[in-house]
Amino acid sequence: MRGKRLDIKTGFLCNNNCVFCVQADNKSNGNRSYDDIIMDLKDSRERCDGVVLTGGEVTIRKDFFDIIKYAKKLKYKTIQVQSNGRMFSSIDFCKKTIEAGTTEFSPALHGYCAEQHDKLTRDKGSFEQTTKGIKNLKSLGAFVLANTVVVKQNYKDIPRIAELLVKLKVDQFQFAYVHPMGNAWKNFKDVVPKISNAAPCILKGLEIGLKNNIKVMVEGVPYCLTKGFEDNVAEKNIPNTEIKGKNHQNTLNYTKQRKELGKIKFPQCGQCRFDSICEGPWKEYPEIYGSEEFKPII
């Protein structure tokens, strides 16, 4: 069992412009300073034994390797890089990132083909770079946890994405139902599917992973729509986490913040046998779609 984890928001600049990006409204804030990030690493080390570097896109920072080296110097047991994976299309960049001290890589793949993925990232060639990056990392023996954001444009193809991830030999993959914030909120009607429509496709994707002995997770989907895959609900498995970023993003207890401020429950949830562990959907979701699709499991 892992100990507490630190999630550092290193800034919001990115070489993609995803149609569903939850951080889109923060891009004008740019990247955080190196000194601020080092301060966060030092402050949290007494409580956390793992760190996740997130963004924006952390790999495009000029001080990217220096940040990882400092985390290693502080003896964080796990150092994970969450990324769109594009910079890892360079094998030399992969080697330098591993040598600096990274122990886990979490690239994002949102389509089963270039046309689908590139339309979502709004950057032609990103699919080729990301898939090449995953291949490079695996060729070097790196631990790769892939993440796919589930949206209207790709949910029917989630099984095909799962098959691709199996082919790419990732160690773990997760399907995260889109959080309706930032670009996803602005483009809600075009981007956000009904969870009850997307869930069956997600479960088929999970099944493909499990049949190939790959660890799989689903995030943002209530238990009433994950029948048979309750052990694969990400919220059940996310380690105790504190977040360091800017202003409202800071929290020493992300689980508590997510449950109380990020998610929402409904009157019928009290009748469900999973009520005590289910967090419900993201709070923005029922503002558009309501809550009738969430039926209690008796």
PDB file of N, CA and C in Angstrom, residues 4 27 32 34 40 72-73 82 153 168 203 222 228 277:
ATOM      1  N   LYS A   4       1.226   8.545   1.418  1.00  0.00           N
ATOM      2  CA  LYS A   4       0.610   9.741   0.884  1.00  0.00           C
ATOM      3  C   LYS A   4       1.371  10.241  -0.342  1.00  0.00           C
ATOM      4  N   LYS A  27      -4.714  28.808 -18.382  1.00  0.00           N
ATOM      5  CA  LYS A  27      -3.538  28.931 -19.247  1.00  0.00           C
ATOM      6  C   LYS A  27      -2.906  30.313 -19.195  1.00  0.00           C
ATOM      7  N   ARG A  32       4.424  27.955 -13.221  1.00  0.00           N
ATOM      8  CA  ARG A  32       4.913  28.368 -11.904  1.00  0.00           C
ATOM      9  C   ARG A  32       6.440  28.419 -11.918  1.00  0.00           C
ATOM     10  N   TYR A  34      10.327  27.810 -10.766  1.00  0.00           N
ATOM     11  CA  TYR A  34      11.111  26.666 -10.270  1.00  0.00           C
ATOM     12  C   TYR A  34      11.201  26.714  -8.747  1.00  0.00           C
ATOM     13  N   ASP A  40       7.495  23.511  -2.676  1.00  0.00           N
ATOM     14  CA  ASP A  40       6.430  22.531  -2.483  1.00  0.00           C
ATOM     15  C   ASP A  40       7.008  21.141  -2.231  1.00  0.00           C
ATOM     16  N   LYS A  72      14.204  13.504  -6.648  1.00  0.00           N
ATOM     17  CA  LYS A  72      15.019  12.316  -6.351  1.00  0.00           C
ATOM     18  C   LYS A  72      15.972  12.598  -5.185  1.00  0.00           C
ATOM     19  N   LYS A  73      16.544  13.803  -5.183  1.00  0.00           N
ATOM     20  CA  LYS A  73      17.446  14.202  -4.104  1.00  0.00           C
ATOM     21  C   LYS A  73      16.741  14.164  -2.751  1.00  0.00           C
ATOM     22  N   GLN A  82       2.958  12.966 -15.311  1.00  0.00           N
ATOM     23  CA  GLN A  82       1.737  12.937 -16.107  1.00  0.00           C
ATOM     24  C   GLN A  82       1.948  13.854 -17.304  1.00  0.00           C
ATOM     25  N   GLN A 153     -16.757  12.138 -28.539  1.00  0.00           N
ATOM     26  CA  GLN A 153     -16.072  11.783 -29.781  1.00  0.00           C
ATOM     27  C   GLN A 153     -15.389  10.424 -29.741  1.00  0.00           C
ATOM     28  N   LEU A 168       0.322  -1.740 -27.296  1.00  0.00           N
ATOM     29  CA  LEU A 168       1.459  -0.896 -26.913  1.00  0.00           C
ATOM     30  C   LEU A 168       2.150  -1.397 -25.645  1.00  0.00           C
ATOM     31  N   LEU A 203     -16.758  -0.242 -19.814  1.00  0.00           N
ATOM     32  CA  LEU A 203     -16.631  -1.559 -19.183  1.00  0.00           C
ATOM     33  C   LEU A 203     -16.077  -2.593 -20.155  1.00  0.00           C
ATOM     34  N   PRO A 222     -20.107   6.664 -11.424  1.00  0.00           N
ATOM     35  CA  PRO A 222     -20.664   6.130 -10.165  1.00  0.00           C
ATOM     36  C   PRO A 222     -20.806   4.601 -10.196  1.00  0.00           C
ATOM     37  N   GLY A 228     -20.025  -5.167 -11.893  1.00  0.00           N
ATOM     38  CA  GLY A 228     -19.055  -6.194 -12.226  1.00  0.00           C
ATOM     39  C   GLY A 228     -17.624  -5.697 -12.227  1.00  0.00           C
ATOM     40  N   ILE A 277     -19.476   4.287  -0.238  1.00  0.00           N
ATOM     41  CA  ILE A 277     -18.175   4.410  -0.904  1.00  0.00           C
ATOM     42  C   ILE A 277     -18.249   5.154  -2.247  1.00  0.00           C
TER      43      ILE A 277
END
